[in-house]
Short mmCIF file of C-alpha atoms and ligand atoms in Angstrom, two decimals:
data_model
loop_
_atom_site.label_atom_id
_atom_site.label_comp_id
_atom_site.label_asym_id
_atom_site.label_seq_id
_atom_site.Cartn_x
_atom_site.Cartn_y
_atom_site.Cartn_z
CA MET A 1 21.14 -6.90 4.46
CA ALA A 2 24.06 -5.28 6.15
CA ARG A 3 27.64 -4.24 5.85
CA VAL A 4 30.33 -6.09 7.77
CA THR A 5 33.32 -4.31 9.24
CA LEU A 6 36.48 -5.87 10.57
CA GLU A 7 38.88 -3.61 12.45
CA LYS A 8 42.23 -5.10 13.37
CA VAL A 9 40.57 -8.46 13.92
CA ARG A 10 43.06 -10.98 15.27
CA LYS A 11 42.91 -14.64 16.14
CA ILE A 12 45.35 -16.38 18.40
CA TYR A 13 44.80 -20.08 18.99
CA ASP A 14 45.94 -21.01 22.48
CA GLY A 15 47.77 -24.27 22.71
CA GLN A 16 51.10 -25.43 24.02
CA ARG A 17 52.47 -22.78 21.68
CA PRO A 18 50.02 -19.92 21.00
CA HIS A 19 49.56 -19.55 17.26
CA VAL A 20 48.54 -16.33 15.50
CA ALA A 21 46.21 -17.54 12.73
CA VAL A 22 44.91 -14.10 11.72
CA HIS A 23 47.03 -10.98 12.18
CA GLY A 24 44.80 -7.93 12.45
CA VAL A 25 42.52 -7.87 9.41
CA ASP A 26 40.99 -4.52 8.37
CA LEU A 27 38.14 -4.97 5.93
CA GLU A 28 34.94 -3.11 5.19
CA ILE A 29 32.38 -5.14 3.26
CA ALA A 30 29.63 -2.97 1.80
CA ASP A 31 25.93 -3.79 2.02
CA GLY A 32 25.16 -6.15 -0.86
CA GLU A 33 28.78 -6.70 -1.79
CA PHE A 34 30.27 -10.08 -2.76
CA VAL A 35 33.71 -10.38 -1.16
CA VAL A 36 35.95 -13.41 -1.64
CA LEU A 37 38.72 -14.40 0.77
CA VAL A 38 41.36 -16.35 -1.13
CA GLY A 39 44.75 -17.79 -0.27
CA PRO A 40 46.61 -21.06 0.14
CA SER A 41 45.56 -23.72 2.62
CA GLY A 42 46.18 -22.68 6.22
CA CYS A 43 46.33 -18.92 5.54
CA GLY A 44 43.44 -18.12 7.90
CA LYS A 45 40.43 -17.94 5.55
CA SER A 46 38.13 -20.25 7.53
CA THR A 47 39.21 -18.73 10.83
CA THR A 48 38.29 -15.25 9.56
CA LEU A 49 34.92 -16.46 8.28
CA ARG A 50 34.17 -18.36 11.48
CA MET A 51 34.90 -15.23 13.52
CA ILE A 52 32.34 -13.34 11.40
CA ALA A 53 29.88 -16.21 11.95
CA GLY A 54 30.47 -16.28 15.69
CA LEU A 55 31.73 -19.87 15.61
CA GLU A 56 35.17 -18.77 16.77
CA SER A 57 35.97 -16.16 19.41
CA ILE A 58 37.81 -12.98 18.41
CA SER A 59 41.11 -12.53 20.24
CA ASP A 60 41.47 -8.83 19.51
CA GLY A 61 39.97 -6.07 17.38
CA ARG A 62 36.37 -5.25 16.53
CA LEU A 63 33.75 -6.90 14.32
CA SER A 64 30.53 -5.13 13.37
CA ILE A 65 27.52 -6.29 11.39
CA GLY A 66 25.52 -3.24 10.33
CA ASP A 67 26.03 -0.70 13.13
CA ARG A 68 26.25 -3.32 15.88
CA VAL A 69 29.54 -4.50 17.37
CA VAL A 70 29.08 -8.27 17.61
CA ASN A 71 32.30 -9.53 19.25
CA GLN A 72 30.31 -10.86 22.19
CA VAL A 73 27.08 -11.71 20.33
CA PRO A 74 26.49 -15.47 19.98
CA ALA A 75 26.28 -16.99 16.49
CA LYS A 76 22.54 -17.55 16.54
CA GLU A 77 21.86 -13.89 17.28
CA ARG A 78 24.06 -12.53 14.48
CA ASP A 79 21.51 -13.08 11.72
CA ILE A 80 23.96 -14.73 9.35
CA ALA A 81 23.76 -18.02 7.47
CA MET A 82 26.73 -20.17 6.61
CA VAL A 83 27.20 -22.80 3.89
CA PHE A 84 29.95 -25.34 4.50
CA GLN A 85 32.04 -27.51 2.22
CA ASN A 86 30.55 -30.73 3.60
CA TYR A 87 26.94 -29.36 3.37
CA ALA A 88 26.08 -30.65 6.87
CA LEU A 89 22.58 -31.83 5.85
CA TYR A 90 20.46 -33.97 8.18
CA PRO A 91 20.50 -37.39 6.51
CA HIS A 92 17.17 -38.64 7.86
CA MET A 93 15.23 -35.51 6.88
CA THR A 94 13.78 -34.76 3.46
CA VAL A 95 14.96 -31.82 1.39
CA PHE A 96 11.90 -29.87 2.52
CA GLU A 97 12.56 -30.67 6.18
CA ASN A 98 16.23 -29.80 5.87
CA MET A 99 15.37 -26.39 4.49
CA ALA A 100 12.52 -25.85 6.94
CA PHE A 101 14.43 -26.91 10.05
CA ALA A 102 15.89 -23.57 11.15
CA LEU A 103 12.56 -21.85 10.57
CA LYS A 104 10.72 -24.43 12.68
CA MET A 105 13.21 -23.86 15.46
CA ARG A 106 12.37 -20.19 15.24
CA ARG A 107 8.66 -21.10 15.45
CA LEU A 108 7.68 -19.34 12.24
CA PRO A 109 4.06 -19.99 11.17
CA LYS A 110 3.64 -23.09 9.03
CA GLY A 111 2.35 -21.12 6.03
CA GLU A 112 5.37 -18.79 6.11
CA ILE A 113 7.79 -21.74 6.31
CA GLU A 114 6.11 -23.40 3.35
CA LYS A 115 6.22 -20.17 1.35
CA ARG A 116 9.92 -19.60 2.01
CA VAL A 117 10.97 -23.17 1.27
CA LYS A 118 8.99 -23.19 -1.99
CA GLU A 119 10.54 -19.88 -3.03
CA ALA A 120 14.05 -21.14 -2.33
CA ALA A 121 13.34 -24.43 -4.09
CA GLN A 122 12.21 -22.52 -7.14
CA ILE A 123 15.30 -20.29 -7.19
CA LEU A 124 17.50 -23.39 -6.94
CA GLY A 125 15.53 -25.75 -9.17
CA LEU A 126 14.75 -28.17 -6.33
CA GLN A 127 10.93 -28.29 -6.70
CA GLY A 128 11.06 -31.86 -7.98
CA VAL A 129 13.12 -33.32 -5.11
CA LEU A 130 11.57 -31.82 -1.97
CA ASP A 131 10.45 -35.25 -0.75
CA ARG A 132 13.80 -36.97 -1.18
CA THR A 133 16.44 -37.47 1.49
CA PRO A 134 20.02 -36.25 0.89
CA ARG A 135 21.13 -39.80 0.07
CA GLN A 136 18.85 -39.73 -2.97
CA LEU A 137 20.44 -36.57 -4.38
CA SER A 138 23.43 -35.85 -6.61
CA GLY A 139 26.35 -33.84 -5.21
CA GLY A 140 25.16 -30.72 -6.98
CA GLN A 141 21.65 -31.09 -5.58
CA ARG A 142 22.96 -31.55 -2.04
CA GLN A 143 24.96 -28.38 -2.48
CA ARG A 144 21.83 -26.56 -3.60
CA VAL A 145 19.93 -27.79 -0.54
CA ALA A 146 22.71 -26.44 1.68
CA VAL A 147 22.38 -23.07 -0.07
CA GLY A 148 18.58 -23.29 0.14
CA ARG A 149 18.79 -23.74 3.88
CA ALA A 150 20.68 -20.46 4.06
CA ILE A 151 18.30 -18.62 1.71
CA VAL A 152 15.10 -19.44 3.64
CA ARG A 153 16.49 -17.75 6.72
CA LYS A 154 16.73 -14.41 4.85
CA PRO A 155 19.89 -13.56 6.75
CA GLN A 156 21.68 -10.20 6.84
CA VAL A 157 24.85 -11.86 5.56
CA PHE A 158 25.67 -15.11 3.73
CA LEU A 159 28.95 -16.85 4.50
CA PHE A 160 30.37 -19.61 2.29
CA ASP A 161 33.36 -21.78 3.21
CA GLU A 162 34.67 -23.58 0.09
CA PRO A 163 31.15 -24.70 -0.80
CA LEU A 164 32.11 -26.13 -4.19
CA SER A 165 35.29 -28.02 -3.32
CA ASN A 166 33.59 -31.43 -3.22
CA LEU A 167 32.10 -31.15 -6.71
CA ASP A 168 33.66 -32.26 -9.97
CA ALA A 169 35.09 -29.60 -12.28
CA LYS A 170 32.09 -29.24 -14.56
CA LEU A 171 29.57 -28.99 -11.76
CA ARG A 172 31.77 -26.48 -10.01
CA VAL A 173 31.58 -24.14 -13.00
CA GLN A 174 27.81 -24.53 -13.10
CA MET A 175 27.34 -23.92 -9.36
CA ARG A 176 29.65 -20.93 -9.57
CA ARG A 177 27.28 -19.36 -12.08
CA GLU A 178 24.31 -20.20 -9.87
CA ILE A 179 25.88 -18.52 -6.88
CA SER A 180 26.62 -15.42 -8.98
CA ARG A 181 23.05 -15.36 -10.17
CA LEU A 182 21.80 -15.85 -6.62
CA HIS A 183 23.83 -12.87 -5.49
CA GLN A 184 22.34 -10.68 -8.20
CA GLN A 185 18.85 -11.91 -7.44
CA LEU A 186 19.01 -11.50 -3.65
CA GLY A 187 21.30 -8.47 -3.56
CA ALA A 188 22.65 -9.92 -0.32
CA THR A 189 25.99 -9.31 1.38
CA MET A 190 28.11 -12.41 0.77
CA VAL A 191 31.52 -13.46 2.04
CA TYR A 192 32.97 -16.43 0.23
CA VAL A 193 36.11 -18.41 1.11
CA THR A 194 38.07 -20.41 -1.45
CA HIS A 195 41.62 -21.49 -2.21
CA ASP A 196 40.76 -21.44 -5.92
CA GLN A 197 41.86 -18.24 -7.62
CA VAL A 198 39.56 -18.83 -10.60
CA GLU A 199 36.54 -18.99 -8.29
CA ALA A 200 37.76 -15.85 -6.56
CA MET A 201 38.25 -13.94 -9.81
CA THR A 202 34.90 -14.92 -11.31
CA LEU A 203 32.72 -14.44 -8.21
CA GLY A 204 34.11 -11.52 -6.27
CA ASP A 205 33.17 -7.86 -6.54
CA ARG A 206 36.33 -7.55 -4.49
CA ILE A 207 38.94 -10.09 -3.47
CA VAL A 208 40.95 -10.25 -0.27
CA VAL A 209 44.20 -12.15 -0.78
CA LEU A 210 45.50 -13.67 2.46
CA ASN A 211 48.82 -15.32 3.16
CA GLU A 212 50.03 -16.57 6.53
CA GLY A 213 47.21 -14.80 8.31
CA LYS A 214 47.98 -11.42 6.76
CA VAL A 215 46.03 -9.44 4.18
CA GLN A 216 48.20 -9.02 1.09
CA GLN A 217 45.84 -6.97 -1.04
CA ILE A 218 42.16 -6.04 -1.25
CA ASP A 219 41.02 -5.10 -4.74
CA THR A 220 38.71 -5.79 -7.67
CA PRO A 221 39.64 -8.88 -9.69
CA LEU A 222 41.13 -6.96 -12.60
CA ALA A 223 43.06 -4.52 -10.42
CA LEU A 224 44.58 -7.52 -8.60
CA TYR A 225 45.56 -9.06 -11.89
CA ASP A 226 46.94 -5.92 -13.51
CA ARG A 227 48.62 -4.32 -10.52
CA PRO A 228 49.46 -6.95 -7.88
CA LYS A 229 50.91 -5.20 -4.83
CA ASN A 230 53.59 -7.78 -4.20
CA LYS A 231 55.19 -10.90 -5.58
CA PHE A 232 52.94 -13.21 -3.57
CA VAL A 233 49.74 -11.80 -5.10
CA ALA A 234 51.34 -11.68 -8.55
CA GLY A 235 52.21 -15.37 -8.34
CA PHE A 236 48.99 -16.52 -6.72
CA ILE A 237 46.52 -14.92 -9.15
CA GLY A 238 46.74 -16.16 -12.74
CA SER A 239 47.28 -19.56 -14.33
CA PRO A 240 49.78 -20.45 -15.63
CA ALA A 241 51.50 -18.30 -13.02
CA MET A 242 53.44 -15.14 -13.78
CA ASN A 243 57.09 -15.69 -14.76
CA PHE A 244 59.56 -14.28 -12.23
CA ILE A 245 63.13 -13.60 -13.19
CA ASP A 246 65.85 -12.67 -10.70
CA GLY A 247 68.31 -10.13 -12.03
CA ASN A 248 69.75 -6.64 -11.92
CA LEU A 249 68.95 -3.25 -13.33
CA LEU A 250 71.94 -2.10 -15.35
CA ASN A 251 72.84 1.21 -16.91
CA ASP A 252 74.58 -0.21 -19.93
CA ASP A 253 73.88 1.46 -23.23
CA GLY A 254 70.60 2.70 -21.67
CA LEU A 255 68.68 1.16 -18.80
CA ARG A 256 68.17 -2.62 -19.04
CA PHE A 257 67.13 -5.56 -16.92
CA ARG A 258 69.47 -8.51 -17.12
CA SER A 259 68.86 -11.83 -15.40
CA LYS A 260 71.53 -13.29 -13.15
CA SER A 261 72.27 -16.03 -15.65
CA GLY A 262 72.31 -13.53 -18.54
CA GLY A 263 69.69 -15.53 -20.43
CA VAL A 264 67.16 -12.71 -20.25
CA ASP A 265 68.17 -9.21 -21.31
CA VAL A 266 65.45 -6.57 -21.59
CA PRO A 267 66.22 -3.01 -22.77
CA LEU A 268 63.87 -0.51 -21.08
CA SER A 269 62.66 2.88 -22.20
CA GLY A 270 59.87 5.41 -21.71
CA ASN A 271 57.78 5.33 -18.53
CA THR A 272 59.26 2.06 -17.32
CA ALA A 273 62.79 3.43 -17.51
CA ARG A 274 61.74 6.65 -15.79
CA ALA A 275 60.01 4.75 -12.96
CA LEU A 276 63.10 2.61 -12.36
CA ALA A 277 65.81 5.21 -12.99
CA GLY A 278 66.72 5.62 -9.30
CA ARG A 279 67.40 1.89 -8.94
CA ALA A 280 70.12 1.47 -11.57
CA GLY A 281 72.79 -0.89 -10.26
CA THR A 282 70.49 -2.73 -7.85
CA PRO A 283 68.96 -6.22 -7.89
CA LEU A 284 65.41 -6.55 -9.14
CA ILE A 285 62.78 -9.19 -9.89
CA LEU A 286 61.07 -8.95 -13.27
CA GLY A 287 57.55 -10.41 -13.57
CA VAL A 288 55.83 -11.10 -16.87
CA ARG A 289 52.60 -13.01 -17.41
CA PRO A 290 52.67 -15.89 -19.92
CA GLU A 291 50.18 -14.13 -22.22
CA ASP A 292 52.52 -11.13 -22.41
CA VAL A 293 55.35 -13.19 -23.88
CA ARG A 294 55.55 -13.31 -27.72
CA VAL A 295 57.33 -16.18 -29.37
CA TRP A 296 59.25 -15.98 -32.63
CA SER A 297 61.28 -18.50 -34.53
CA VAL A 298 64.97 -17.81 -34.20
CA GLY A 299 66.25 -15.94 -37.23
CA GLU A 300 63.14 -13.79 -37.71
CA ASP A 301 64.30 -10.22 -37.83
CA LYS A 302 62.66 -9.09 -34.58
CA ALA A 303 63.68 -7.76 -31.19
CA VAL A 304 64.54 -10.48 -28.66
CA ASP A 305 64.48 -10.45 -24.83
CA ALA A 306 65.46 -14.09 -24.35
CA ARG A 307 66.55 -16.96 -26.53
CA ALA A 308 65.12 -20.11 -25.09
CA ARG A 309 64.99 -23.80 -25.75
CA ILE A 310 61.53 -25.35 -25.56
CA ASP A 311 61.31 -27.93 -22.71
CA LEU A 312 57.60 -28.70 -22.76
CA VAL A 313 54.63 -28.04 -25.03
CA GLU A 314 51.15 -28.19 -23.49
CA PRO A 315 48.40 -27.91 -26.12
CA MET A 316 45.15 -26.88 -24.39
CA GLY A 317 43.12 -26.79 -27.60
CA ASN A 318 42.21 -23.12 -27.64
CA GLU A 319 45.76 -22.11 -26.67
CA ILE A 320 49.20 -23.55 -26.06
CA PHE A 321 51.51 -23.23 -23.07
CA LEU A 322 55.17 -23.26 -24.10
CA HIS A 323 57.76 -23.79 -21.39
CA GLY A 324 61.33 -22.90 -22.25
CA SER A 325 64.65 -22.22 -20.59
CA ALA A 326 66.98 -19.36 -21.35
CA ASP A 327 70.14 -20.46 -19.57
CA ALA A 328 69.02 -20.88 -15.95
CA ASP A 329 65.83 -18.84 -16.42
CA GLU A 330 62.60 -20.73 -16.97
CA LEU A 331 59.85 -19.02 -18.91
CA THR A 332 56.29 -19.90 -19.85
CA ALA A 333 54.47 -18.38 -22.83
CA ARG A 334 50.78 -18.66 -23.59
CA VAL A 335 50.21 -18.47 -27.31
CA ALA A 336 47.58 -19.03 -29.97
CA PRO A 337 47.28 -22.66 -31.08
CA GLN A 338 48.85 -22.05 -34.50
CA THR A 339 52.34 -21.78 -33.02
CA LEU A 340 53.48 -25.27 -32.19
CA PRO A 341 57.26 -25.49 -31.92
CA ALA A 342 58.83 -28.83 -31.10
CA VAL A 343 60.47 -29.75 -27.81
CA GLY A 344 64.18 -28.96 -28.14
CA GLU A 345 63.61 -26.16 -30.65
CA ASP A 346 65.26 -22.78 -30.06
CA VAL A 347 62.90 -19.83 -30.04
CA ALA A 348 63.03 -16.11 -29.31
CA PHE A 349 60.85 -14.60 -26.55
CA LEU A 350 59.79 -10.96 -26.54
CA PHE A 351 57.98 -9.35 -23.59
CA ASP A 352 55.17 -6.80 -23.95
CA ARG A 353 56.79 -3.64 -22.55
CA ALA A 354 53.49 -2.22 -21.29
CA LYS A 355 52.88 -5.33 -19.17
CA LEU A 356 56.12 -5.73 -17.24
CA HIS A 357 56.01 -5.95 -13.44
CA PHE A 358 58.97 -5.22 -11.18
CA PHE A 359 59.42 -6.29 -7.57
CA ASP A 360 61.94 -5.40 -4.91
CA PRO A 361 63.84 -8.60 -4.01
CA GLU A 362 64.15 -7.46 -0.39
CA SER A 363 60.58 -6.41 0.44
CA GLN A 364 58.92 -8.38 -2.42
CA GLU A 365 56.77 -5.26 -2.98
CA ARG A 366 55.79 -3.95 -6.39
CA ILE A 367 57.90 -1.08 -7.76
CA GLY A 368 56.20 1.76 -9.64
P1 ADP B 1 42.38 -21.97 5.81
O1 ADP B 1 40.90 -22.00 5.98
O2 ADP B 1 42.87 -20.75 5.12
O3 ADP B 1 42.93 -23.20 5.18
P2 ADP B 1 42.38 -21.96 8.74
O4 ADP B 1 41.72 -20.67 9.05
O5 ADP B 1 41.58 -23.19 8.87
O6 ADP B 1 43.05 -21.88 7.28
O7 ADP B 1 43.67 -22.13 9.66
C1 ADP B 1 44.61 -21.11 9.83
C2 ADP B 1 45.70 -21.58 10.77
O8 ADP B 1 45.18 -21.78 12.07
C3 ADP B 1 46.34 -22.90 10.36
O9 ADP B 1 47.71 -22.84 10.64
C4 ADP B 1 45.62 -23.91 11.23
O10 ADP B 1 46.45 -25.03 11.48
C5 ADP B 1 45.38 -23.13 12.49
N1 ADP B 1 44.15 -23.58 13.20
C6 ADP B 1 42.91 -23.66 12.66
N2 ADP B 1 42.00 -24.07 13.57
C7 ADP B 1 42.69 -24.26 14.72
C8 ADP B 1 42.34 -24.68 16.05
N3 ADP B 1 41.07 -24.96 16.38
N4 ADP B 1 43.32 -24.75 16.98
C9 ADP B 1 44.60 -24.43 16.67
N5 ADP B 1 45.00 -24.02 15.44
C10 ADP B 1 44.08 -23.94 14.48
MG1 MG B 2 39.53 -23.50 5.40
#
């Protein structure tokens, strides 16, 4: 196993108009770590992974695997194994032959090949299908064979590019667990690309959030969730997404945030007020996650940050998403299933003061 280090790694695709797909990524992946690259489609995830794999040249910067700089080292000499979204299995070969193929090419002794394939098959629960061809397998089994092919090579680093995207939702959850278990079992360095923030949160020791070829934040899942560095990360991680409200910080009978439309009015005190004190009189974006919004019936004698009319009720079974508007401000609350107001009903929203996020409208960076 090995660590992987990216120093200012850049990718420029030459074409009629040169296109910077990856703008100088700095990332140190520890030996045995599971790192997930996540971001919207086109943000440069696959390009970054393919540069690590050696399938794409590096335009600038330095890439090391272990202590070796590998910028100029061809893919097959990097000792990595990659699992793709489309599996890329050989259709005319059996499961056994698919898994054994790379080892045969390397002229490993027959006994060793057999031992490794059997081991991998056991880890992945494929013992019963080693004689079948890919056509005779379910989607989940094909995916396992693709992973098995990587395992038998005992690589320094595993790379995964959206390996679960072709599976249905239930199978995806199951395979996610299997990949987690595999990581624990093998203790291998793994780099995993996905556009799915739930996959990122559940799999990664650390997550790299990318947008438009730039690293937005590198952190543990919970640190990303609790302290997103900017509005992009705050909005990308979490579902339903964080509420964002455009407004101003006013010094009006104490410090308060008021939305542009006036529909949201949040008195601030304590640490929050101290952290924001220097910005009184300036525009601000307030962020609050749906689970940090309490909902009361109007008329209950409680503090209120916004009076809203319910536009949409989404009962999920174990919880309910309530979407409401307070003048021009749209807000989503995530509440226990007991509370089921009707569409059109007026309710009062109250935000958990300890869970407010503030962003600078200019830089979009987190404040405080
Ligand atoms: P992701 O995997 O995050 O969806 P990619 O890394 O595939 O994104 O692509 C990043 C950007 O680089 C996109 O704008 C894409 O159109 C562009 N791109 C990818 N591959 C090539 C290529 N071979 N030639 C030119 N541009 C490319
Ligand atoms: Mg991709």
